[in-house]
PDB file of C-alpha atoms and ligand atoms in Angstrom:
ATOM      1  CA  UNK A   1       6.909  33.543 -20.943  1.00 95.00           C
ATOM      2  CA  UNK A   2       5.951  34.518 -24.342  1.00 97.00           C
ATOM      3  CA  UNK A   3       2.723  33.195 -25.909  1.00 97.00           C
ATOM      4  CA  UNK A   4       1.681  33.503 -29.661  1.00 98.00           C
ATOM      5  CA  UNK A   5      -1.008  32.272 -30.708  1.00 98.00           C
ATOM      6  CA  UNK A   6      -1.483  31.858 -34.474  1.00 98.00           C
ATOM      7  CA  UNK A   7      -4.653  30.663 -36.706  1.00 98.00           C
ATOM      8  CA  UNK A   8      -3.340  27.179 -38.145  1.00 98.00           C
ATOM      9  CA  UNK A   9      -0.284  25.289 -38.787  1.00 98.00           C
ATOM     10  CA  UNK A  10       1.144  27.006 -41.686  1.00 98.00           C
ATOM     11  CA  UNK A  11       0.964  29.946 -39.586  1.00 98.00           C
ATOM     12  CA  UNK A  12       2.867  28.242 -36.981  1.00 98.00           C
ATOM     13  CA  UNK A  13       5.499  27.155 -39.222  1.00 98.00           C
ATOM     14  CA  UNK A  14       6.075  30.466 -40.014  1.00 98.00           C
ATOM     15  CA  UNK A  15       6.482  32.181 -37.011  1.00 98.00           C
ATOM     16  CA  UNK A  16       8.779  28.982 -36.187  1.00 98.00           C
ATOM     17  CA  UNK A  17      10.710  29.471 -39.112  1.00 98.00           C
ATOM     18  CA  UNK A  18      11.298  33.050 -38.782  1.00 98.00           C
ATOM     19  CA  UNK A  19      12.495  32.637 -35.276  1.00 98.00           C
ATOM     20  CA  UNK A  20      14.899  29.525 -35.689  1.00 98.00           C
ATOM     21  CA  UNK A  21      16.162  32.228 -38.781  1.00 97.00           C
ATOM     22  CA  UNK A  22      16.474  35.534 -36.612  1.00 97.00           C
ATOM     23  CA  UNK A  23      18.577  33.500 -34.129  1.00 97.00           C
ATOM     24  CA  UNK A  24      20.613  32.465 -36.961  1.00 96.00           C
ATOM     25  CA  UNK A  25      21.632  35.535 -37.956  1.00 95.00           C
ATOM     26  CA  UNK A  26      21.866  37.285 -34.991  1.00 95.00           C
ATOM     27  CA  UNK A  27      24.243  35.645 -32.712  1.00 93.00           C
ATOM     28  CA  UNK A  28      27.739  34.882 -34.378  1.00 92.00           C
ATOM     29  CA  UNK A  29      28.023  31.311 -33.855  1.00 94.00           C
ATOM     30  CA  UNK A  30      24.733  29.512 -32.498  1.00 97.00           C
ATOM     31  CA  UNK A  31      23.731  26.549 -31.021  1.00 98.00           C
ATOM     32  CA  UNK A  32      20.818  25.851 -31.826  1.00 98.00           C
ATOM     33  CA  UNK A  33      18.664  22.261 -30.671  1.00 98.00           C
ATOM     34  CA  UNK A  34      16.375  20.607 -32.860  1.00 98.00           C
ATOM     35  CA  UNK A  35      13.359  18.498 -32.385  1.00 98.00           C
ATOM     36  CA  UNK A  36      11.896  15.716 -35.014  1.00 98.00           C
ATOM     37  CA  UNK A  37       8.278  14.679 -34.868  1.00 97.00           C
ATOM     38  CA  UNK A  38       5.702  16.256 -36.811  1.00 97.00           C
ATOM     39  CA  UNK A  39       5.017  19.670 -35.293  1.00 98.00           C
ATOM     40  CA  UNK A  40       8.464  20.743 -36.610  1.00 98.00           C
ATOM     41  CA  UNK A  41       8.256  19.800 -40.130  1.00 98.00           C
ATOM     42  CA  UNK A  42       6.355  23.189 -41.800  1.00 98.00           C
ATOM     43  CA  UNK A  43       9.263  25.061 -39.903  1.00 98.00           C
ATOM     44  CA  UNK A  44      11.905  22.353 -41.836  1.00 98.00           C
ATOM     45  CA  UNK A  45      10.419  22.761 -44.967  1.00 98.00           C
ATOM     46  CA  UNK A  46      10.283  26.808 -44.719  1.00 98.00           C
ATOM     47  CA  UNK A  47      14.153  26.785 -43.534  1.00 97.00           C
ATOM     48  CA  UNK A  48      14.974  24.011 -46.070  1.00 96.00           C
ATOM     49  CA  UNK A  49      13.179  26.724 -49.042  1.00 96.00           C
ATOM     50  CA  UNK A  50      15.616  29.488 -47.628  1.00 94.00           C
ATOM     51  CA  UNK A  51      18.579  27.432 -47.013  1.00 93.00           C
ATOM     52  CA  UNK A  52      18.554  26.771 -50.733  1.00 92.00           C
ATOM     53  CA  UNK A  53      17.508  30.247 -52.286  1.00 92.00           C
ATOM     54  CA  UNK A  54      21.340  30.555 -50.113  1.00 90.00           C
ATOM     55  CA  UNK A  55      19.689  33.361 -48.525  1.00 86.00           C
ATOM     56  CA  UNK A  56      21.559  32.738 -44.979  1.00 87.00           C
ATOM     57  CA  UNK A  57      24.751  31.687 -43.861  1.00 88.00           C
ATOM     58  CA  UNK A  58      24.988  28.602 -42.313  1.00 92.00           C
ATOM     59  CA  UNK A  59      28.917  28.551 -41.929  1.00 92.00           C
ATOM     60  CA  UNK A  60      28.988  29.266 -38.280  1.00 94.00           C
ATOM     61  CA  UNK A  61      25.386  27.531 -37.248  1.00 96.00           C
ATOM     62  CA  UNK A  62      26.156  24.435 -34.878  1.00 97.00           C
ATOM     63  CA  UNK A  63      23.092  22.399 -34.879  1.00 98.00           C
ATOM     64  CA  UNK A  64      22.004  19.654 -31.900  1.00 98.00           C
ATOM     65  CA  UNK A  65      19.886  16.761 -32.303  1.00 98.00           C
ATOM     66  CA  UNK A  66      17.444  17.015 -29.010  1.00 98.00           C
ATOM     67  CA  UNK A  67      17.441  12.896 -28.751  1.00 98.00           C
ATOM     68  CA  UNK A  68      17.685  10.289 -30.056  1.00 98.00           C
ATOM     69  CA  UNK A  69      16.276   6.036 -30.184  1.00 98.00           C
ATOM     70  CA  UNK A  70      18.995   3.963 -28.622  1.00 98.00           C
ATOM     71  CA  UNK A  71      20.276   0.886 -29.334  1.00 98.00           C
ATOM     72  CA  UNK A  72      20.107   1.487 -32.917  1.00 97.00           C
ATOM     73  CA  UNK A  73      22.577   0.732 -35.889  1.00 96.00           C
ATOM     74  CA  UNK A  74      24.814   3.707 -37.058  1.00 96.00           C
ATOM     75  CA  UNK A  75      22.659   5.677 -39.747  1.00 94.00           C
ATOM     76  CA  UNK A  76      19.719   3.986 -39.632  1.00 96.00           C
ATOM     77  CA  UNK A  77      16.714   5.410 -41.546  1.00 95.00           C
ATOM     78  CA  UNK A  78      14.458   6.160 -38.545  1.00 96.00           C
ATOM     79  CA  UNK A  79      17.117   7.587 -35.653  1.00 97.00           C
ATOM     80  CA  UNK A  80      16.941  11.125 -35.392  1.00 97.00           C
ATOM     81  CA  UNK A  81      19.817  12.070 -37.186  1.00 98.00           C
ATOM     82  CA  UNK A  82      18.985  10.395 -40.233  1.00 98.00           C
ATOM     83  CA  UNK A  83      15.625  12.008 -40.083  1.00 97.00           C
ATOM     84  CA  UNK A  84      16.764  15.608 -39.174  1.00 98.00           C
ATOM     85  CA  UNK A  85      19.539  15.109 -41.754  1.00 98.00           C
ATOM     86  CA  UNK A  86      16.981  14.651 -44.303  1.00 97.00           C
ATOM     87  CA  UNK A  87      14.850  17.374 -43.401  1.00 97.00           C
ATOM     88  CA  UNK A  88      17.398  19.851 -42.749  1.00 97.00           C
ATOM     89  CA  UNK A  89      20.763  19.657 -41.986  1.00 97.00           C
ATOM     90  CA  UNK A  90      21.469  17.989 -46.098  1.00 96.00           C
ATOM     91  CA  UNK A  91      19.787  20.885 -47.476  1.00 95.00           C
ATOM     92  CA  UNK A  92      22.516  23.707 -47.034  1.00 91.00           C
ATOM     93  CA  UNK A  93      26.249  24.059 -46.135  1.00 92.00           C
ATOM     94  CA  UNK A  94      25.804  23.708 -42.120  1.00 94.00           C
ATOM     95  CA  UNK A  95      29.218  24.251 -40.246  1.00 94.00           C
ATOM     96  CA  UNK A  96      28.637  22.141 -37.383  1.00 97.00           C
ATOM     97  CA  UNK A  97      25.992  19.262 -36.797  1.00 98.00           C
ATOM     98  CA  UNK A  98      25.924  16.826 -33.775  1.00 98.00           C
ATOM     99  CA  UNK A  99      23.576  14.129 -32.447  1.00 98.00           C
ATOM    100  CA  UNK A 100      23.692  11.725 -29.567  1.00 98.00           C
ATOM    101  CA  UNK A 101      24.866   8.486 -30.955  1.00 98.00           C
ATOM    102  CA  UNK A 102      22.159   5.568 -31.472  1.00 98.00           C
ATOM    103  CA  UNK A 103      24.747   2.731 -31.227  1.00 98.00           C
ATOM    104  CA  UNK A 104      26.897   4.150 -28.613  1.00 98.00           C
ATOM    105  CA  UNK A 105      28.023   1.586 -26.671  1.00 98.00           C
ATOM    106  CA  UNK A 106      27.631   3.410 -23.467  1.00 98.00           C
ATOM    107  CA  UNK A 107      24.956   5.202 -23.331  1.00 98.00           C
ATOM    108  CA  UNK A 108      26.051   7.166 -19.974  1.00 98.00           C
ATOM    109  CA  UNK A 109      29.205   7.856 -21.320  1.00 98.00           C
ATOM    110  CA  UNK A 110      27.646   9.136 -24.626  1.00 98.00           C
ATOM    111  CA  UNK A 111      25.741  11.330 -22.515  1.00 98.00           C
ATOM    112  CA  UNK A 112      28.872  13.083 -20.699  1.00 98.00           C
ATOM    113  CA  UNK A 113      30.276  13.272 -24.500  1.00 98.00           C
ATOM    114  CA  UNK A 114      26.907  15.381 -25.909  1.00 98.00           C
ATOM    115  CA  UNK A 115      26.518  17.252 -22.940  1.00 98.00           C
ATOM    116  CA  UNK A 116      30.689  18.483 -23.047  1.00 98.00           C
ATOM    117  CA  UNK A 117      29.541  19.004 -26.887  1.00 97.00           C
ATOM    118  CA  UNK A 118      27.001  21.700 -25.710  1.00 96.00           C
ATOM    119  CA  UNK A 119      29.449  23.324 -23.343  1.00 88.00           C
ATOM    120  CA  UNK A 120      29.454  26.517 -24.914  1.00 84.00           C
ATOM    121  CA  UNK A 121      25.655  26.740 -24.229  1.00 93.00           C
ATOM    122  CA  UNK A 122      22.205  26.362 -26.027  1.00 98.00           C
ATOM    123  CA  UNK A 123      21.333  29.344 -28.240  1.00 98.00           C
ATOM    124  CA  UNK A 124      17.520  28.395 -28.346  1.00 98.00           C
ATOM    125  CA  UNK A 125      16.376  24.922 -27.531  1.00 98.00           C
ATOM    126  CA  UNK A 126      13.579  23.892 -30.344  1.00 99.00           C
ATOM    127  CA  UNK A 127      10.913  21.745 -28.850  1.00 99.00           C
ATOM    128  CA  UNK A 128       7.387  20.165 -29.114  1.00 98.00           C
ATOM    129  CA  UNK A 129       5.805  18.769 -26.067  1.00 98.00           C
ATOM    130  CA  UNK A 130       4.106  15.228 -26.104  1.00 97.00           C
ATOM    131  CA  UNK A 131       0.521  14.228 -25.120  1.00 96.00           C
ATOM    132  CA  UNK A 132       1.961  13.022 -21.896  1.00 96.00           C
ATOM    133  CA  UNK A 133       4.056  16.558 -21.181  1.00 98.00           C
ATOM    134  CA  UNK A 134       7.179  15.304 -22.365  1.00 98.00           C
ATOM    135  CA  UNK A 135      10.139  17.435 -23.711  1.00 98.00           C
ATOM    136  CA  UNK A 136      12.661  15.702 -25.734  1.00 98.00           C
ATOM    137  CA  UNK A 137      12.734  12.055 -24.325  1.00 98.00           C
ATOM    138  CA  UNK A 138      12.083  13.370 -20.666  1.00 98.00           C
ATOM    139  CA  UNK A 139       9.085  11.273 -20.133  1.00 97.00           C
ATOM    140  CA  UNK A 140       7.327  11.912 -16.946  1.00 97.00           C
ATOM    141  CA  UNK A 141       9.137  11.138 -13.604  1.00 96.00           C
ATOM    142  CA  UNK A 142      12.703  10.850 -15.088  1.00 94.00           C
ATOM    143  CA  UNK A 143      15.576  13.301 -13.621  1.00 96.00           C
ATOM    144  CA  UNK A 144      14.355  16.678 -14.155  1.00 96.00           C
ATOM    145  CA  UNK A 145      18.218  18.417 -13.622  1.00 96.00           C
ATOM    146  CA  UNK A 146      19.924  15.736 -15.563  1.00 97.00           C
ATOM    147  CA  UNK A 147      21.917  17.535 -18.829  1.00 98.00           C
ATOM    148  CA  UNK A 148      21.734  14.748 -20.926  1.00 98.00           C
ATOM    149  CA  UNK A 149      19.848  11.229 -20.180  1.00 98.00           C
ATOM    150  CA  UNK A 150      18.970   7.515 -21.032  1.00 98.00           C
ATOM    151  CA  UNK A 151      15.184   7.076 -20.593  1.00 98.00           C
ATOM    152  CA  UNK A 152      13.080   4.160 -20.669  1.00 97.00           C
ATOM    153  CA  UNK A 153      10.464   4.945 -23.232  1.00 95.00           C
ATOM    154  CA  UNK A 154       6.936   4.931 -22.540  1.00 94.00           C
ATOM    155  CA  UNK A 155       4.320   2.717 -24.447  1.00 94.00           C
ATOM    156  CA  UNK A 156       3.290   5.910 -26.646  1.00 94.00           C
ATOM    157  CA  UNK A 157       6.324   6.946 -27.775  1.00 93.00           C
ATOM    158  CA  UNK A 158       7.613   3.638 -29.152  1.00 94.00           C
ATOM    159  CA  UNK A 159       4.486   3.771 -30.560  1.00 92.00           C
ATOM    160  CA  UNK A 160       5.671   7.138 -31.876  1.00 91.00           C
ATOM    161  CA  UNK A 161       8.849   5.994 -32.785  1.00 90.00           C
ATOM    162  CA  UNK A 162       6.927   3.666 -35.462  1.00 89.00           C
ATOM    163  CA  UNK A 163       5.242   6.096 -37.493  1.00 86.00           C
ATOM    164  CA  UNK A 164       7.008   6.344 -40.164  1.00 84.00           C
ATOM    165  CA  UNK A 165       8.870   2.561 -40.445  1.00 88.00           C
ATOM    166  CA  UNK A 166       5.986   0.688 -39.258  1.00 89.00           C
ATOM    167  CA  UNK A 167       8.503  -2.471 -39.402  1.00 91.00           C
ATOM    168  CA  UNK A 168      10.324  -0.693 -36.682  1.00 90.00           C
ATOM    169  CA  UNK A 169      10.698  -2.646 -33.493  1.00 92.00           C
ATOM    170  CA  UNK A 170      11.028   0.598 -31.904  1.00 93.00           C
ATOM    171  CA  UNK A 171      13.739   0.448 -28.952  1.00 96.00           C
ATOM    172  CA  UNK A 172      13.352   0.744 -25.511  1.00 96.00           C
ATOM    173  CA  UNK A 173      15.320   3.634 -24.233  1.00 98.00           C
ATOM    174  CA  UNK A 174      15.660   6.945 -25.797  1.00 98.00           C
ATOM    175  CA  UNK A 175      18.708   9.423 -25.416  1.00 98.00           C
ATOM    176  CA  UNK A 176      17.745  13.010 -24.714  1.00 98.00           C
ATOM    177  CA  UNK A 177      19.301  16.440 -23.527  1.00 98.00           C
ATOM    178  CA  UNK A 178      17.547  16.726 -20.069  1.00 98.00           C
ATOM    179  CA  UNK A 179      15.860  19.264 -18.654  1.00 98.00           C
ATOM    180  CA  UNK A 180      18.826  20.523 -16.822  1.00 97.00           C
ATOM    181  CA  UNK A 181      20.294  22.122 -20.282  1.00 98.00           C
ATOM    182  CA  UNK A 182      17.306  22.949 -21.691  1.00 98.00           C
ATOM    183  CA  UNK A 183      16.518  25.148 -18.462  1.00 98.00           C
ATOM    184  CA  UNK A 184      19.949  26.546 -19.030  1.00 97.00           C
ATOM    185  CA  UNK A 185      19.479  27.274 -22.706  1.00 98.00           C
ATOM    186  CA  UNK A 186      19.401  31.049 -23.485  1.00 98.00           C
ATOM    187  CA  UNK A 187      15.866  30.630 -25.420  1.00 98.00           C
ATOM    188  CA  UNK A 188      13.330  27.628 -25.914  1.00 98.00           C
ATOM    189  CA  UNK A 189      10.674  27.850 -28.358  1.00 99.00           C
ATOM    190  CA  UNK A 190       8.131  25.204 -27.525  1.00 99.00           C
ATOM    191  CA  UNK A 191       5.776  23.924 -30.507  1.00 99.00           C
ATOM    192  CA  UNK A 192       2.153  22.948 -30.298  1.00 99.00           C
ATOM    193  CA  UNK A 193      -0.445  22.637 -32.734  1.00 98.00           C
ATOM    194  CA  UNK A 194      -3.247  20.172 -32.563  1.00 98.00           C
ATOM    195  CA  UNK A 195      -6.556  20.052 -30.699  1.00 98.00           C
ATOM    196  CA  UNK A 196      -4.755  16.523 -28.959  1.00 98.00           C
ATOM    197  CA  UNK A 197      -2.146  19.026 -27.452  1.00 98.00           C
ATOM    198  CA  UNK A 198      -5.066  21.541 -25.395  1.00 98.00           C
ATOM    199  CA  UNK A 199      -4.993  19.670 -22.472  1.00 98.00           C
ATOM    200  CA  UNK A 200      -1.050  19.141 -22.439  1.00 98.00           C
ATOM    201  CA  UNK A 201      -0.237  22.541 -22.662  1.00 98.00           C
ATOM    202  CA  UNK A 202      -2.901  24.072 -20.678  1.00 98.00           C
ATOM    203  CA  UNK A 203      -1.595  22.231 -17.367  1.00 98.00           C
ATOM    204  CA  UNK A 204       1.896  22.519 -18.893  1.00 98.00           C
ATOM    205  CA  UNK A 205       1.202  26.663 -18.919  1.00 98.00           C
ATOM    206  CA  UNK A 206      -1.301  26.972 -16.028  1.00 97.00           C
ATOM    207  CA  UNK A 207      -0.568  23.746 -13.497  1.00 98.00           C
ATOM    208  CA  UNK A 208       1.178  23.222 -10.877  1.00 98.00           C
ATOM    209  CA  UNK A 209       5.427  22.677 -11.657  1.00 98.00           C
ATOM    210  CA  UNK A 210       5.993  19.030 -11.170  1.00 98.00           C
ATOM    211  CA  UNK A 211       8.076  16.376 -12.945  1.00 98.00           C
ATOM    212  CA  UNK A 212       4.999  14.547 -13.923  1.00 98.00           C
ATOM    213  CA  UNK A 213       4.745  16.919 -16.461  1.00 98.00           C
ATOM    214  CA  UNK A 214       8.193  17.752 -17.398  1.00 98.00           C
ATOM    215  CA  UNK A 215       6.861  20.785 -19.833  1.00 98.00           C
ATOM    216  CA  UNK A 216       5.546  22.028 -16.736  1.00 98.00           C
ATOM    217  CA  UNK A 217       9.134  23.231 -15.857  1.00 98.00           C
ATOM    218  CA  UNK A 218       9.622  25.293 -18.821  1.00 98.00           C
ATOM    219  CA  UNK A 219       7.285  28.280 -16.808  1.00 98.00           C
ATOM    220  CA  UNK A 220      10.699  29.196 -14.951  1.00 98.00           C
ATOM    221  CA  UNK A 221      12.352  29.923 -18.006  1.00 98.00           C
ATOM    222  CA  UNK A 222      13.005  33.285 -18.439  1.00 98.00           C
ATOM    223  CA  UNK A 223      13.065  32.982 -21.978  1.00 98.00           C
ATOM    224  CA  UNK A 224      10.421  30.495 -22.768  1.00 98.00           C
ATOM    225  CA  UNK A 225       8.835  31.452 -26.048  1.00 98.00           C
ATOM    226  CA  UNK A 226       5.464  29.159 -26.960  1.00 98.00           C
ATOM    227  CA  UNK A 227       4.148  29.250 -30.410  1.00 98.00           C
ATOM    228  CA  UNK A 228       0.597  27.468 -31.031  1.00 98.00           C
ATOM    229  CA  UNK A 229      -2.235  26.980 -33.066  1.00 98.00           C
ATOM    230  CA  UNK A 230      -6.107  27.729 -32.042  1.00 98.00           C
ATOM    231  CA  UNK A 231      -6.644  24.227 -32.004  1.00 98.00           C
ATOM    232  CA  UNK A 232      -3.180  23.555 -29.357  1.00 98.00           C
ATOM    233  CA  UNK A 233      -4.478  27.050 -27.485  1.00 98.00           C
ATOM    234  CA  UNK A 234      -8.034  26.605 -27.252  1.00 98.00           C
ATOM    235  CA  UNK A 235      -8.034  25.696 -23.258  1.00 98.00           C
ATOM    236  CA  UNK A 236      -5.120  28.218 -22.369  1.00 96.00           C
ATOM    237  CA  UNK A 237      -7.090  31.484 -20.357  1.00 88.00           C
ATOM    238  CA  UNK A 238      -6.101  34.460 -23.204  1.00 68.00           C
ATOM    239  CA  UNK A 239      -7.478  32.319 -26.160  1.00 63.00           C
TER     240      UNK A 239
HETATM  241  C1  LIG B 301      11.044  14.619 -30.915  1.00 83.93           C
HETATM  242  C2  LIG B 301      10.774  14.849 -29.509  1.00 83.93           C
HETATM  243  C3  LIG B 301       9.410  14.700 -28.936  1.00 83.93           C
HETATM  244  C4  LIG B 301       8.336  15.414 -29.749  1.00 83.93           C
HETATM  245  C5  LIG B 301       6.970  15.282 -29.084  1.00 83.93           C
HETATM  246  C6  LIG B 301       5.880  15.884 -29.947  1.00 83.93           C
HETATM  247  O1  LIG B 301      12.436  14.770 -31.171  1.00 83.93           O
HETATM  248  O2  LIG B 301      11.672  15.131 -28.801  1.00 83.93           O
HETATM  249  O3  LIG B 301       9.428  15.188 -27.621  1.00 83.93           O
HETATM  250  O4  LIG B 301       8.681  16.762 -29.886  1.00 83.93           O
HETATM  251  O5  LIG B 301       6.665  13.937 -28.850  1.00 83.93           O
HETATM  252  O6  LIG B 301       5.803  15.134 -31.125  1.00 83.93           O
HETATM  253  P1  LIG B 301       4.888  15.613 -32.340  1.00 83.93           P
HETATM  254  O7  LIG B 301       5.479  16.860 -32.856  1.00 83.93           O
HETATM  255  O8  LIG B 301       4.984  14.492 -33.342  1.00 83.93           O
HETATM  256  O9  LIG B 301       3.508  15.804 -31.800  1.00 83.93           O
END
């Protein structure tokens, strides 16, 4: 495990940015996952600035949505696709971009679909961890080896789910790449900046491995990278 710790958030978008960019160019066709929430979007707007200035070719880059709100209508304004399509994925000629679907019908079998789509393996796995220790939409006590899951969603993050279309009635499952791929991707870079995130990622670094705190799991990854601000840091031992 990896641990940078970095003065603020623009600092942290940064080092996120230049990261999610180095991968880019250095493997020939990557897969690379990508969170929404708000810890991500410095990084977005730093790789949206250099997507345009056509400083990188995006040709071969196959992008992944991490999850997704499910049931919702095809290209609605507040599932993850629309959102990551607006902060990223519109902003330059990407080859490849994927997302579990918010109306599939079936959500299992939309599952076995994203998870075939990511057969070829997760470059670096992009993530931010939730108060609760969640990664993607693997809330607390859900399958911890699953590839790709339905989850009920917790209180907090249909709460989440409403931040930005407060007329939302957010639904009640989510759609997420489970912990078994992300444990299999080749790289994760995990995002935290916030004093509300010390506690989360202190136990997530320094407590005991346990799917009640599915970021806990991320300490057996070999290539675990975690990026955070004083504020996210302040109650991990080296800060
Ligand atoms: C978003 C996602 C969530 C968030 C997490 C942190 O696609 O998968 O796990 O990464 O809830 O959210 P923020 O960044 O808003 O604190």
């Amino acid at each position: 495990m990896q641990i940078t710790i970095v003065n603020d958030y623009d600092e942290l978008s940064q080092a996120a940015a230049a990261h999610v960019m180095r991968v880019l160019r250095d493997r020939p066709t990557p897969q690379v996952v990508l969170p929404t929430g708000n810890t991500p979007l410095g990084m977005y707007h730093l790789l949206r600035t250099e997507w345009q200035a056509g400083r990188t070719d995006l040709s071969q880059a196959r992008f992944f949505a991490l999850d997704e709100l499910w049931p919702l209508p095809e290209g609605h304004p507040a599932t993850f696709a629309a959102t990551l399509r607006r902060l990223l994925i519109d902003h330059g000629p990407v080859g490849h971009f994927d997302h579990l679907r918010s109306h599939a019908a079936d959500p299992e079998v939309e599952c076995h679909r994203y998870a075939e789509a990511l057969g070829g393996g997760i470059d670096l796995a992009v993530v931010g961890i939730g108060r609760n220790g969640h990664i993607g939409y693997n809330e607390p006590r859900t399958d911890m080896r699953a590839p790709c899951q339905k989850v009920e969603l917790t209180a907090q993050s249909r709460l989440s789910a409403k931040a930005y279309f407060p007329d939302l009635e957010p639904p009640e499952f989510g759609l997420t790449i489970g912990m078994g791929l992300i444990m299999a991707a080749r790289s994760v870079l995990l995002l935290a900046s916030g004093a509300e995130k010390a506690e989360v990622l202190a136990q997530a670094v320094t407590g005991p491995v346990t799917p009640s705190l599915p970021a806990s799991l991320l300490q057996e990854h070999p290539g675990l990278i975690i990026v955070a601000d004083r504020s996210a840091a302040s109650l991990l031992p080296s800060a």
